[in-house]
PDB file of C-alpha atoms in Angstrom:
ATOM      1  CA  MET A   1       0.000   0.000   0.000  1.00 48.00           C
ATOM      2  CA  ARG A   2       2.834   2.402   0.867  1.00 55.00           C
ATOM      3  CA  LEU A   3       4.568   1.645  -2.449  1.00 53.00           C
ATOM      4  CA  LEU A   4       1.312   2.229  -4.354  1.00 54.00           C
ATOM      5  CA  GLU A   5       0.718   5.501  -2.498  1.00 56.00           C
ATOM      6  CA  ARG A   6       4.252   6.677  -3.259  1.00 61.00           C
ATOM      7  CA  MET A   7       3.801   5.830  -6.938  1.00 61.00           C
ATOM      8  CA  ARG A   8       0.568   7.839  -7.040  1.00 64.00           C
ATOM      9  CA  LYS A   9       2.348  10.842  -5.500  1.00 61.00           C
ATOM     10  CA  GLU A  10       5.168  10.585  -8.036  1.00 68.00           C
ATOM     11  CA  TRP A  11       2.797  10.270 -11.006  1.00 75.00           C
ATOM     12  CA  PHE A  12       0.736  13.207  -9.751  1.00 71.00           C
ATOM     13  CA  MET A  13       3.861  15.391  -9.473  1.00 73.00           C
ATOM     14  CA  ILE A  14       4.905  14.311 -12.984  1.00 82.00           C
ATOM     15  CA  GLY A  15       1.385  15.208 -14.164  1.00 83.00           C
ATOM     16  CA  ILE A  16       1.727  18.717 -12.699  1.00 79.00           C
ATOM     17  CA  VAL A  17       5.061  19.240 -14.489  1.00 83.00           C
ATOM     18  CA  LEU A  18       3.668  17.950 -17.796  1.00 89.00           C
ATOM     19  CA  ALA A  19       0.521  20.089 -17.475  1.00 87.00           C
ATOM     20  CA  ILE A  20       2.559  23.270 -16.929  1.00 84.00           C
ATOM     21  CA  ALA A  21       5.078  22.348 -19.664  1.00 89.00           C
ATOM     22  CA  GLY A  22       2.250  21.645 -22.121  1.00 90.00           C
ATOM     23  CA  ALA A  23       0.609  24.972 -21.273  1.00 87.00           C
ATOM     24  CA  LYS A  24       3.905  26.783 -21.848  1.00 85.00           C
ATOM     25  CA  LEU A  25       4.564  25.076 -25.197  1.00 89.00           C
ATOM     26  CA  GLU A  26       1.108  25.675 -26.690  1.00 87.00           C
ATOM     27  CA  PRO A  27      -1.107  27.848 -24.450  1.00 88.00           C
ATOM     28  CA  SER A  28      -3.624  28.537 -27.244  1.00 90.00           C
ATOM     29  CA  ILE A  29      -5.162  25.068 -26.802  1.00 91.00           C
ATOM     30  CA  GLY A  30      -6.362  25.637 -23.258  1.00 88.00           C
ATOM     31  CA  VAL A  31      -7.148  29.361 -23.214  1.00 87.00           C
ATOM     32  CA  ASN A  32     -10.686  30.717 -23.058  1.00 83.00           C
ATOM     33  CA  GLY A  33     -12.134  30.388 -26.544  1.00 86.00           C
ATOM     34  CA  GLY A  34      -9.521  27.782 -27.519  1.00 88.00           C
ATOM     35  CA  PRO A  35     -10.159  24.193 -28.704  1.00 91.00           C
ATOM     36  CA  LEU A  36     -10.711  22.912 -25.123  1.00 89.00           C
ATOM     37  CA  LYS A  37     -13.279  25.649 -24.388  1.00 89.00           C
ATOM     38  CA  PRO A  38     -12.329  25.886 -20.661  1.00 86.00           C
ATOM     39  CA  GLU A  39     -14.986  28.560 -20.131  1.00 84.00           C
ATOM     40  CA  ILE A  40     -17.421  25.633 -20.504  1.00 87.00           C
ATOM     41  CA  THR A  41     -15.432  22.445 -19.877  1.00 87.00           C
ATOM     42  CA  VAL A  42     -13.675  23.747 -16.759  1.00 83.00           C
ATOM     43  CA  SER A  43     -15.940  26.482 -15.379  1.00 80.00           C
ATOM     44  CA  TYR A  44     -19.053  24.314 -15.662  1.00 85.00           C
ATOM     45  CA  ILE A  45     -18.375  20.653 -16.556  1.00 88.00           C
ATOM     46  CA  ALA A  46     -15.211  20.156 -14.454  1.00 85.00           C
ATOM     47  CA  VAL A  47     -16.627  22.013 -11.442  1.00 81.00           C
ATOM     48  CA  ALA A  48     -19.930  20.121 -11.720  1.00 86.00           C
ATOM     49  CA  THR A  49     -17.942  16.852 -11.937  1.00 87.00           C
ATOM     50  CA  ILE A  50     -16.097  17.737  -8.733  1.00 81.00           C
ATOM     51  CA  PHE A  51     -19.323  18.252  -6.805  1.00 82.00           C
ATOM     52  CA  PHE A  52     -21.135  15.280  -8.367  1.00 89.00           C
ATOM     53  CA  ASN A  53     -18.115  13.212  -7.351  1.00 86.00           C
ATOM     54  CA  SER A  54     -18.404  14.670  -3.836  1.00 82.00           C
ATOM     55  CA  GLY A  55     -22.116  13.888  -3.722  1.00 85.00           C
ATOM     56  CA  LEU A  56     -21.422  10.267  -4.633  1.00 88.00           C
ATOM     57  CA  SER A  57     -18.545   9.764  -2.203  1.00 83.00           C
ATOM     58  CA  LEU A  58     -19.816  11.672   0.853  1.00 83.00           C
ATOM     59  CA  LYS A  59     -22.252  10.145   3.295  1.00 82.00           C
ATOM     60  CA  THR A  60     -25.329  12.261   3.962  1.00 83.00           C
ATOM     61  CA  GLU A  61     -24.433  12.289   7.665  1.00 83.00           C
ATOM     62  CA  GLU A  62     -21.059  13.850   6.830  1.00 81.00           C
ATOM     63  CA  LEU A  63     -22.725  16.674   4.896  1.00 83.00           C
ATOM     64  CA  THR A  64     -25.224  17.229   7.713  1.00 83.00           C
ATOM     65  CA  SER A  65     -22.569  17.308  10.442  1.00 82.00           C
ATOM     66  CA  ALA A  66     -20.425  19.682   8.367  1.00 79.00           C
ATOM     67  CA  LEU A  67     -23.384  22.035   7.965  1.00 80.00           C
ATOM     68  CA  VAL A  68     -23.757  22.451  11.742  1.00 82.00           C
ATOM     69  CA  HIS A  69     -20.025  22.781  12.477  1.00 87.00           C
ATOM     70  CA  ILE A  70     -20.497  26.480  13.241  1.00 89.00           C
ATOM     71  CA  LYS A  71     -17.093  26.973  14.886  1.00 92.00           C
ATOM     72  CA  LEU A  72     -15.290  25.747  11.772  1.00 93.00           C
ATOM     73  CA  HIS A  73     -17.373  27.946   9.451  1.00 91.00           C
ATOM     74  CA  LEU A  74     -16.816  31.021  11.621  1.00 92.00           C
ATOM     75  CA  PHE A  75     -13.064  30.425  11.711  1.00 93.00           C
ATOM     76  CA  ILE A  76     -12.787  30.129   7.917  1.00 92.00           C
ATOM     77  CA  GLN A  77     -15.074  33.065   7.084  1.00 90.00           C
ATOM     78  CA  ILE A  78     -13.541  35.434   9.676  1.00 92.00           C
ATOM     79  CA  PHE A  79     -10.011  34.503   8.594  1.00 93.00           C
ATOM     80  CA  THR A  80     -10.882  34.858   4.893  1.00 89.00           C
ATOM     81  CA  LEU A  81     -12.956  38.024   4.952  1.00 86.00           C
ATOM     82  CA  ALA A  82     -11.469  39.898   7.952  1.00 91.00           C
ATOM     83  CA  PHE A  83      -8.071  38.671   9.175  1.00 93.00           C
ATOM     84  CA  PHE A  84      -6.594  38.054   5.709  1.00 93.00           C
ATOM     85  CA  PRO A  85      -7.414  41.491   4.182  1.00 92.00           C
ATOM     86  CA  ALA A  86      -6.512  43.346   7.423  1.00 94.00           C
ATOM     87  CA  THR A  87      -3.123  41.622   7.631  1.00 93.00           C
ATOM     88  CA  ILE A  88      -2.440  42.269   3.941  1.00 93.00           C
ATOM     89  CA  TRP A  89      -3.277  45.952   4.485  1.00 92.00           C
ATOM     90  CA  LEU A  90      -0.743  46.188   7.317  1.00 93.00           C
ATOM     91  CA  PHE A  91       1.862  44.363   5.238  1.00 91.00           C
ATOM     92  CA  LEU A  92       1.288  46.728   2.311  1.00 89.00           C
ATOM     93  CA  GLN A  93       1.904  49.730   4.551  1.00 90.00           C
ATOM     94  CA  LEU A  94       5.467  48.448   4.887  1.00 88.00           C
ATOM     95  CA  LEU A  95       5.762  47.728   1.161  1.00 86.00           C
ATOM     96  CA  SER A  96       4.498  51.225   0.298  1.00 84.00           C
ATOM     97  CA  ILE A  97       7.875  52.709   1.279  1.00 85.00           C
ATOM     98  CA  THR A  98       9.601  50.486  -1.298  1.00 81.00           C
ATOM     99  CA  PRO A  99       9.857  51.277  -5.035  1.00 82.00           C
ATOM    100  CA  ILE A 100       7.228  48.627  -5.905  1.00 82.00           C
ATOM    101  CA  ASN A 101       4.559  49.957  -8.289  1.00 81.00           C
ATOM    102  CA  GLU A 102       1.658  51.353  -6.217  1.00 83.00           C
ATOM    103  CA  TRP A 103      -0.944  49.819  -8.540  1.00 84.00           C
ATOM    104  CA  LEU A 104       0.508  46.348  -8.030  1.00 86.00           C
ATOM    105  CA  LEU A 105       0.167  46.960  -4.285  1.00 87.00           C
ATOM    106  CA  LYS A 106      -3.482  47.964  -4.767  1.00 87.00           C
ATOM    107  CA  GLY A 107      -3.917  44.726  -6.712  1.00 87.00           C
ATOM    108  CA  LEU A 108      -2.483  42.766  -3.777  1.00 90.00           C
ATOM    109  CA  GLN A 109      -4.966  44.471  -1.465  1.00 89.00           C
ATOM    110  CA  THR A 110      -7.883  43.429  -3.697  1.00 87.00           C
ATOM    111  CA  VAL A 111      -6.584  39.829  -3.665  1.00 89.00           C
ATOM    112  CA  GLY A 112      -6.886  39.869   0.118  1.00 88.00           C
ATOM    113  CA  CYS A 113     -10.577  40.788  -0.122  1.00 84.00           C
ATOM    114  CA  MET A 114     -11.569  37.919  -2.419  1.00 83.00           C
ATOM    115  CA  PRO A 115     -13.578  34.869  -1.233  1.00 78.00           C
ATOM    116  CA  PRO A 116     -12.356  31.267  -1.661  1.00 79.00           C
ATOM    117  CA  PRO A 117     -12.929  29.574  -5.049  1.00 79.00           C
ATOM    118  CA  VAL A 118     -15.548  26.843  -5.345  1.00 72.00           C
ATOM    119  CA  SER A 119     -13.270  24.382  -7.134  1.00 76.00           C
ATOM    120  CA  SER A 120      -9.586  24.302  -6.133  1.00 82.00           C
ATOM    121  CA  ALA A 121     -10.122  24.524  -2.345  1.00 87.00           C
ATOM    122  CA  VAL A 122     -12.603  21.622  -2.461  1.00 88.00           C
ATOM    123  CA  ILE A 123     -10.613  19.418  -4.811  1.00 86.00           C
ATOM    124  CA  LEU A 124      -7.355  19.885  -2.858  1.00 90.00           C
ATOM    125  CA  THR A 125      -9.141  19.142   0.419  1.00 91.00           C
ATOM    126  CA  LYS A 126     -10.545  15.979  -1.179  1.00 87.00           C
ATOM    127  CA  ALA A 127      -7.125  15.008  -2.592  1.00 86.00           C
ATOM    128  CA  VAL A 128      -5.661  15.137   0.921  1.00 90.00           C
ATOM    129  CA  GLY A 129      -8.653  13.370   2.478  1.00 88.00           C
ATOM    130  CA  GLY A 130      -9.711  16.315   4.642  1.00 91.00           C
ATOM    131  CA  ASN A 131     -13.169  17.536   5.643  1.00 92.00           C
ATOM    132  CA  GLU A 132     -14.545  17.779   2.120  1.00 90.00           C
ATOM    133  CA  ALA A 133     -18.102  18.585   3.210  1.00 90.00           C
ATOM    134  CA  ALA A 134     -16.883  21.612   5.198  1.00 91.00           C
ATOM    135  CA  ALA A 135     -14.774  22.761   2.243  1.00 91.00           C
ATOM    136  CA  ILE A 136     -17.824  22.578  -0.043  1.00 88.00           C
ATOM    137  CA  PHE A 137     -19.968  24.638   2.316  1.00 88.00           C
ATOM    138  CA  ASN A 138     -17.377  27.340   3.026  1.00 87.00           C
ATOM    139  CA  SER A 139     -16.217  27.739  -0.576  1.00 82.00           C
ATOM    140  CA  ALA A 140     -19.765  28.179  -1.845  1.00 80.00           C
ATOM    141  CA  PHE A 141     -20.871  30.296   1.114  1.00 79.00           C
ATOM    142  CA  GLY A 142     -17.868  32.650   0.866  1.00 72.00           C
ATOM    143  CA  SER A 143     -18.445  33.287  -2.831  1.00 69.00           C
ATOM    144  CA  PHE A 144     -22.186  33.743  -2.293  1.00 70.00           C
ATOM    145  CA  LEU A 145     -21.699  36.073   0.688  1.00 67.00           C
ATOM    146  CA  LEU A 146     -19.184  38.414  -0.956  1.00 63.00           C
ATOM    147  CA  GLY A 147     -20.843  38.241  -4.349  1.00 57.00           C
ATOM    148  CA  SER A 148     -24.240  39.199  -2.952  1.00 55.00           C
ATOM    149  CA  SER A 149     -22.751  42.237  -1.183  1.00 53.00           C
ATOM    150  CA  SER A 150     -20.678  43.482  -4.135  1.00 53.00           C
ATOM    151  CA  SER A 151     -21.384  45.082  -7.500  1.00 54.00           C
ATOM    152  CA  VAL A 152     -21.236  41.745  -9.321  1.00 56.00           C
ATOM    153  CA  PRO A 153     -24.722  40.710 -10.546  1.00 59.00           C
ATOM    154  CA  PHE A 154     -26.318  38.637  -7.776  1.00 57.00           C
ATOM    155  CA  THR A 155     -28.439  36.551 -10.177  1.00 68.00           C
ATOM    156  CA  SER A 156     -25.383  35.537 -12.209  1.00 66.00           C
ATOM    157  CA  ILE A 157     -23.448  34.394  -9.125  1.00 63.00           C
ATOM    158  CA  PHE A 158     -26.408  32.547  -7.613  1.00 69.00           C
ATOM    159  CA  SER A 159     -27.331  30.729 -10.826  1.00 76.00           C
ATOM    160  CA  GLN A 160     -23.747  29.616 -11.528  1.00 73.00           C
ATOM    161  CA  LEU A 161     -23.212  28.401  -7.945  1.00 73.00           C
ATOM    162  CA  PHE A 162     -26.571  26.652  -7.980  1.00 79.00           C
ATOM    163  CA  MET A 163     -25.994  24.868 -11.301  1.00 83.00           C
ATOM    164  CA  THR A 164     -22.332  23.890 -10.739  1.00 82.00           C
ATOM    165  CA  VAL A 165     -22.345  23.200  -6.982  1.00 80.00           C
ATOM    166  CA  VAL A 166     -25.787  22.560  -5.492  1.00 82.00           C
ATOM    167  CA  VAL A 167     -27.445  20.609  -8.331  1.00 89.00           C
ATOM    168  CA  PRO A 168     -24.521  18.176  -8.991  1.00 88.00           C
ATOM    169  CA  LEU A 169     -24.103  17.626  -5.229  1.00 87.00           C
ATOM    170  CA  ILE A 170     -27.795  16.786  -4.778  1.00 90.00           C
ATOM    171  CA  ILE A 171     -27.816  14.511  -7.860  1.00 93.00           C
ATOM    172  CA  GLY A 172     -24.721  12.741  -6.519  1.00 90.00           C
ATOM    173  CA  GLN A 173     -26.451  12.185  -3.160  1.00 91.00           C
ATOM    174  CA  ILE A 174     -29.597  10.843  -4.867  1.00 93.00           C
ATOM    175  CA  VAL A 175     -27.588   8.444  -7.067  1.00 92.00           C
ATOM    176  CA  ARG A 176     -25.599   7.344  -3.997  1.00 90.00           C
ATOM    177  CA  ARG A 177     -28.803   6.171  -2.284  1.00 89.00           C
ATOM    178  CA  TYR A 178     -29.481   3.705  -5.093  1.00 89.00           C
ATOM    179  CA  ILE A 179     -25.933   2.389  -5.545  1.00 91.00           C
ATOM    180  CA  LYS A 180     -24.658   2.721  -1.954  1.00 86.00           C
ATOM    181  CA  ASP A 181     -23.894  -0.997  -1.566  1.00 86.00           C
ATOM    182  CA  TRP A 182     -22.057  -1.100  -4.902  1.00 88.00           C
ATOM    183  CA  LEU A 183     -19.994   1.967  -3.967  1.00 85.00           C
ATOM    184  CA  GLU A 184     -18.958   0.451  -0.638  1.00 83.00           C
ATOM    185  CA  ARG A 185     -18.160  -2.881  -2.280  1.00 85.00           C
ATOM    186  CA  LYS A 186     -16.256  -1.636  -5.349  1.00 81.00           C
ATOM    187  CA  LYS A 187     -14.797   1.576  -3.895  1.00 81.00           C
ATOM    188  CA  PRO A 188     -14.530   3.562  -7.169  1.00 84.00           C
ATOM    189  CA  PRO A 189     -11.373   5.677  -7.646  1.00 79.00           C
ATOM    190  CA  PHE A 190     -12.880   9.017  -6.601  1.00 78.00           C
ATOM    191  CA  GLY A 191      -9.386  10.279  -5.750  1.00 74.00           C
ATOM    192  CA  ALA A 192      -8.088   9.514  -9.243  1.00 79.00           C
ATOM    193  CA  VAL A 193     -11.043  11.342 -10.823  1.00 81.00           C
ATOM    194  CA  SER A 194     -10.360  14.388  -8.625  1.00 75.00           C
ATOM    195  CA  SER A 195      -6.653  14.310  -9.528  1.00 78.00           C
ATOM    196  CA  CYS A 196      -7.458  14.233 -13.260  1.00 84.00           C
ATOM    197  CA  VAL A 197      -9.844  17.174 -12.907  1.00 83.00           C
ATOM    198  CA  LEU A 198      -7.226  19.072 -10.883  1.00 78.00           C
ATOM    199  CA  LEU A 199      -4.566  18.482 -13.561  1.00 83.00           C
ATOM    200  CA  THR A 200      -7.018  19.785 -16.176  1.00 86.00           C
ATOM    201  CA  ILE A 201      -7.609  22.914 -14.088  1.00 82.00           C
ATOM    202  CA  ILE A 202      -3.831  23.384 -13.657  1.00 80.00           C
ATOM    203  CA  TYR A 203      -3.263  23.028 -17.414  1.00 87.00           C
ATOM    204  CA  THR A 204      -5.982  25.486 -18.485  1.00 86.00           C
ATOM    205  CA  THR A 205      -5.052  27.936 -15.715  1.00 80.00           C
ATOM    206  CA  PHE A 206      -1.442  28.097 -16.892  1.00 82.00           C
ATOM    207  CA  CYS A 207      -2.548  28.322 -20.532  1.00 86.00           C
ATOM    208  CA  ASP A 208      -4.424  31.490 -19.575  1.00 81.00           C
ATOM    209  CA  THR A 209      -1.477  32.752 -17.529  1.00 76.00           C
ATOM    210  CA  PHE A 210       1.133  32.223 -20.256  1.00 81.00           C
ATOM    211  CA  SER A 211      -1.053  33.838 -22.943  1.00 83.00           C
ATOM    212  CA  ASN A 212      -2.428  36.730 -20.868  1.00 75.00           C
ATOM    213  CA  PRO A 213      -1.343  40.114 -22.298  1.00 72.00           C
ATOM    214  CA  ASN A 214      -2.145  41.860 -19.001  1.00 64.00           C
ATOM    215  CA  ILE A 215       0.842  40.212 -17.320  1.00 66.00           C
ATOM    216  CA  ASP A 216       3.277  42.519 -19.058  1.00 64.00           C
ATOM    217  CA  LEU A 217       5.841  43.415 -16.394  1.00 66.00           C
ATOM    218  CA  ASP A 218       9.586  43.748 -16.377  1.00 69.00           C
ATOM    219  CA  LYS A 219      11.314  40.637 -15.039  1.00 74.00           C
ATOM    220  CA  PHE A 220      12.282  42.257 -11.729  1.00 78.00           C
ATOM    221  CA  SER A 221       8.698  43.334 -10.906  1.00 77.00           C
ATOM    222  CA  LEU A 222       7.300  39.972 -12.012  1.00 78.00           C
ATOM    223  CA  LEU A 223       9.766  38.014  -9.859  1.00 84.00           C
ATOM    224  CA  LEU A 224       9.135  40.356  -6.931  1.00 86.00           C
ATOM    225  CA  VAL A 225       5.345  39.915  -7.157  1.00 86.00           C
ATOM    226  CA  LEU A 226       5.789  36.133  -7.451  1.00 88.00           C
ATOM    227  CA  PHE A 227       8.022  36.103  -4.361  1.00 91.00           C
ATOM    228  CA  ILE A 228       5.551  38.232  -2.372  1.00 91.00           C
ATOM    229  CA  ILE A 229       2.593  36.030  -3.374  1.00 92.00           C
ATOM    230  CA  PHE A 230       4.433  32.796  -2.556  1.00 93.00           C
ATOM    231  CA  SER A 231       5.447  34.295   0.796  1.00 93.00           C
ATOM    232  CA  ILE A 232       1.886  35.430   1.553  1.00 93.00           C
ATOM    233  CA  GLN A 233       0.395  32.035   0.708  1.00 93.00           C
ATOM    234  CA  LEU A 234       2.947  30.011   2.658  1.00 94.00           C
ATOM    235  CA  SER A 235       2.689  32.365   5.651  1.00 94.00           C
ATOM    236  CA  PHE A 236      -1.102  32.188   5.788  1.00 95.00           C
ATOM    237  CA  MET A 237      -1.120  28.412   5.282  1.00 95.00           C
ATOM    238  CA  LEU A 238       1.289  28.111   8.210  1.00 95.00           C
ATOM    239  CA  LEU A 239      -0.801  30.503  10.314  1.00 95.00           C
ATOM    240  CA  THR A 240      -4.028  28.586   9.697  1.00 95.00           C
ATOM    241  CA  PHE A 241      -2.201  25.351  10.480  1.00 95.00           C
ATOM    242  CA  LEU A 242      -0.865  26.710  13.785  1.00 94.00           C
ATOM    243  CA  PHE A 243      -4.202  28.272  14.800  1.00 93.00           C
ATOM    244  CA  SER A 244      -6.240  25.149  14.018  1.00 93.00           C
ATOM    245  CA  THR A 245      -3.856  22.610  15.620  1.00 92.00           C
ATOM    246  CA  ARG A 246      -3.258  24.372  18.930  1.00 89.00           C
ATOM    247  CA  ASN A 247      -4.436  22.622  22.094  1.00 84.00           C
ATOM    248  CA  ASN A 248      -8.189  22.754  22.693  1.00 85.00           C
ATOM    249  CA  SER A 249      -8.862  24.208  19.232  1.00 84.00           C
ATOM    250  CA  GLY A 250     -11.680  21.724  18.775  1.00 86.00           C
ATOM    251  CA  PHE A 251     -10.633  20.914  15.196  1.00 92.00           C
ATOM    252  CA  THR A 252      -9.757  17.471  13.846  1.00 92.00           C
ATOM    253  CA  PRO A 253      -6.841  16.938  11.410  1.00 93.00           C
ATOM    254  CA  ALA A 254      -9.431  16.684   8.600  1.00 93.00           C
ATOM    255  CA  ASP A 255     -10.881  20.054   9.671  1.00 94.00           C
ATOM    256  CA  THR A 256      -7.400  21.583   9.589  1.00 95.00           C
ATOM    257  CA  VAL A 257      -6.949  20.510   5.947  1.00 95.00           C
ATOM    258  CA  ALA A 258     -10.198  22.246   4.937  1.00 94.00           C
ATOM    259  CA  ILE A 259      -9.176  25.336   6.929  1.00 95.00           C
ATOM    260  CA  ILE A 260      -5.749  25.554   5.251  1.00 95.00           C
ATOM    261  CA  PHE A 261      -7.157  25.547   1.704  1.00 94.00           C
ATOM    262  CA  CYS A 262     -10.454  27.413   2.194  1.00 91.00           C
ATOM    263  CA  SER A 263      -8.889  30.215   4.252  1.00 92.00           C
ATOM    264  CA  THR A 264      -5.979  30.958   1.901  1.00 92.00           C
ATOM    265  CA  HIS A 265      -7.332  30.377  -1.618  1.00 90.00           C
ATOM    266  CA  LYS A 266      -8.876  33.244  -3.582  1.00 88.00           C
ATOM    267  CA  SER A 267     -11.460  33.190  -6.375  1.00 82.00           C
ATOM    268  CA  LEU A 268     -10.385  34.338  -9.843  1.00 75.00           C
ATOM    269  CA  THR A 269     -13.843  33.619 -11.285  1.00 68.00           C
ATOM    270  CA  LEU A 270     -15.501  36.130  -8.967  1.00 70.00           C
ATOM    271  CA  GLY A 271     -12.450  38.386  -8.596  1.00 74.00           C
ATOM    272  CA  ILE A 272     -11.906  39.467 -12.204  1.00 69.00           C
ATOM    273  CA  PRO A 273     -15.549  40.561 -12.788  1.00 66.00           C
ATOM    274  CA  MET A 274     -15.430  42.486  -9.498  1.00 70.00           C
ATOM    275  CA  LEU A 275     -12.221  44.274 -10.527  1.00 75.00           C
ATOM    276  CA  LYS A 276     -13.670  45.150 -13.936  1.00 67.00           C
ATOM    277  CA  ILE A 277     -16.736  46.683 -12.288  1.00 66.00           C
ATOM    278  CA  VAL A 278     -14.982  48.486  -9.408  1.00 70.00           C
ATOM    279  CA  PHE A 279     -12.153  49.809 -11.610  1.00 73.00           C
ATOM    280  CA  ALA A 280     -14.157  50.200 -14.846  1.00 67.00           C
ATOM    281  CA  GLY A 281     -12.321  52.504 -17.255  1.00 67.00           C
ATOM    282  CA  HIS A 282      -9.337  52.827 -14.923  1.00 71.00           C
ATOM    283  CA  GLU A 283      -6.097  53.262 -16.850  1.00 71.00           C
ATOM    284  CA  HIS A 284      -4.210  50.979 -14.434  1.00 73.00           C
ATOM    285  CA  LEU A 285      -6.763  48.129 -14.418  1.00 74.00           C
ATOM    286  CA  SER A 286      -4.297  45.709 -16.066  1.00 72.00           C
ATOM    287  CA  LEU A 287      -1.671  46.336 -13.349  1.00 78.00           C
ATOM    288  CA  ILE A 288      -4.277  46.027 -10.560  1.00 82.00           C
ATOM    289  CA  SER A 289      -5.371  42.675 -12.042  1.00 81.00           C
ATOM    290  CA  VAL A 290      -1.838  41.209 -12.202  1.00 82.00           C
ATOM    291  CA  PRO A 291      -1.573  40.017  -8.536  1.00 87.00           C
ATOM    292  CA  LEU A 292      -4.876  38.110  -8.776  1.00 85.00           C
ATOM    293  CA  LEU A 293      -3.914  36.645 -12.170  1.00 82.00           C
ATOM    294  CA  ILE A 294      -0.667  35.392 -10.593  1.00 85.00           C
ATOM    295  CA  TYR A 295      -2.182  34.364  -7.239  1.00 89.00           C
ATOM    296  CA  HIS A 296      -4.630  31.988  -8.926  1.00 85.00           C
ATOM    297  CA  PRO A 297      -2.124  29.634 -10.632  1.00 86.00           C
ATOM    298  CA  VAL A 298       0.296  29.899  -7.703  1.00 89.00           C
ATOM    299  CA  GLN A 299      -2.337  28.739  -5.189  1.00 90.00           C
ATOM    300  CA  ILE A 300      -3.218  25.737  -7.351  1.00 87.00           C
ATOM    301  CA  LEU A 301       0.430  24.825  -7.984  1.00 88.00           C
ATOM    302  CA  LEU A 302       1.517  25.313  -4.359  1.00 91.00           C
ATOM    303  CA  GLY A 303      -1.507  23.452  -3.002  1.00 90.00           C
ATOM    304  CA  SER A 304      -0.978  20.544  -5.413  1.00 88.00           C
ATOM    305  CA  VAL A 305       2.713  20.258  -4.519  1.00 89.00           C
ATOM    306  CA  LEU A 306       1.877  20.249  -0.782  1.00 92.00           C
ATOM    307  CA  VAL A 307      -0.899  17.626  -1.064  1.00 90.00           C
ATOM    308  CA  PRO A 308       1.399  14.620  -0.310  1.00 88.00           C
ATOM    309  CA  THR A 309       3.034  16.371   2.667  1.00 91.00           C
ATOM    310  CA  ILE A 310      -0.253  17.517   4.216  1.00 93.00           C
ATOM    311  CA  LYS A 311      -1.789  14.079   3.595  1.00 91.00           C
ATOM    312  CA  SER A 312       1.111  12.341   5.357  1.00 90.00           C
ATOM    313  CA  TRP A 313       0.720  14.678   8.343  1.00 93.00           C
ATOM    314  CA  MET A 314      -3.043  14.137   8.515  1.00 92.00           C
ATOM    315  CA  VAL A 315      -2.773  10.340   8.306  1.00 89.00           C
ATOM    316  CA  SER A 316      -0.074  10.241  11.017  1.00 89.00           C
ATOM    317  CA  ARG A 317      -2.147  12.492  13.301  1.00 87.00           C
ATOM    318  CA  GLN A 318      -5.271  10.396  12.784  1.00 80.00           C
ATOM    319  CA  LYS A 319      -3.320   7.215  13.596  1.00 78.00           C
ATOM    320  CA  GLY A 320      -1.956   8.903  16.717  1.00 68.00           C
ATOM    321  CA  VAL A 321      -5.463   9.811  17.868  1.00 61.00           C
ATOM    322  CA  LYS A 322      -6.662   6.215  17.377  1.00 54.00           C
ATOM    323  CA  LEU A 323      -3.684   4.833  19.278  1.00 47.00           C
ATOM    324  CA  THR A 324      -4.195   7.154  22.260  1.00 49.00           C
ATOM    325  CA  ARG A 325      -7.974   6.661  22.400  1.00 45.00           C
ATOM    326  CA  PRO A 326      -8.846   4.496  25.431  1.00 41.00           C
ATOM    327  CA  THR A 327     -10.469   1.132  24.763  1.00 44.00           C
ATOM    328  CA  VAL A 328     -13.836   0.347  26.308  1.00 35.00           C
TER     329      VAL A 328
END
């Protein structure tokens, strides 16, 4: 089993490298409007597949218990929508005395205000084996909450979330009721399906990144923004890990996995329309958009690379809990 698990990790890492290399060689295939039509196949079909897959694999009791885990939801939403943007604002006060372009800094501030995405946070949580039901709720709720209070059309957000998240999840739960015994007997490769969808998202994301004319910076500024974004993501992932694993936190290792991804990932799908509305006609809109355009592929790449490490930690912690639990 350990050898098989190690082989899966290695093949997944190879898949990430090949996906990025393929996007770099011929980005036109996976860009919006290209032959793969990611605006349909990824934004709708892939996301719907993720949540149908979740509906099939999750027990109804798990979804119900996740729904009433108020402490977990409060932690994620407060961290995402209050602590994250406030900390970024303080950090940017320090960066404002440096020669970094002020519009890039404004772009970093807008990144901090974005909600979690409804796809990558869920699929990475599932890949690790974390609290997938909690990740589903918080990703959808964060996007719905911020979208309904912003200038982005409420009907558009609600209909897309409903059709790509709620409907596939419910259909998956209904189908599960009829084939529950078969699922438990055959144990379909839900993890492999999620990994394939994630690799598709990585490929199309980097196709967009490599072909995006808005990311037109000198090498120094580009490297500096990349370094800042990597630093921000790693720092916040470490912070959420430390906060959620302290003594008496009340969170399980599976909860911690959902917290790490849902609290630190930011939505490009909701973010770009918001920027275009808030900064409509602004001459520096392209520069303001750059941090979010970079943050999106970085969060997927960094999260994917860390999946094996976080999974190993979670499994070891869960084994430790079972070993220390008194027998009756």
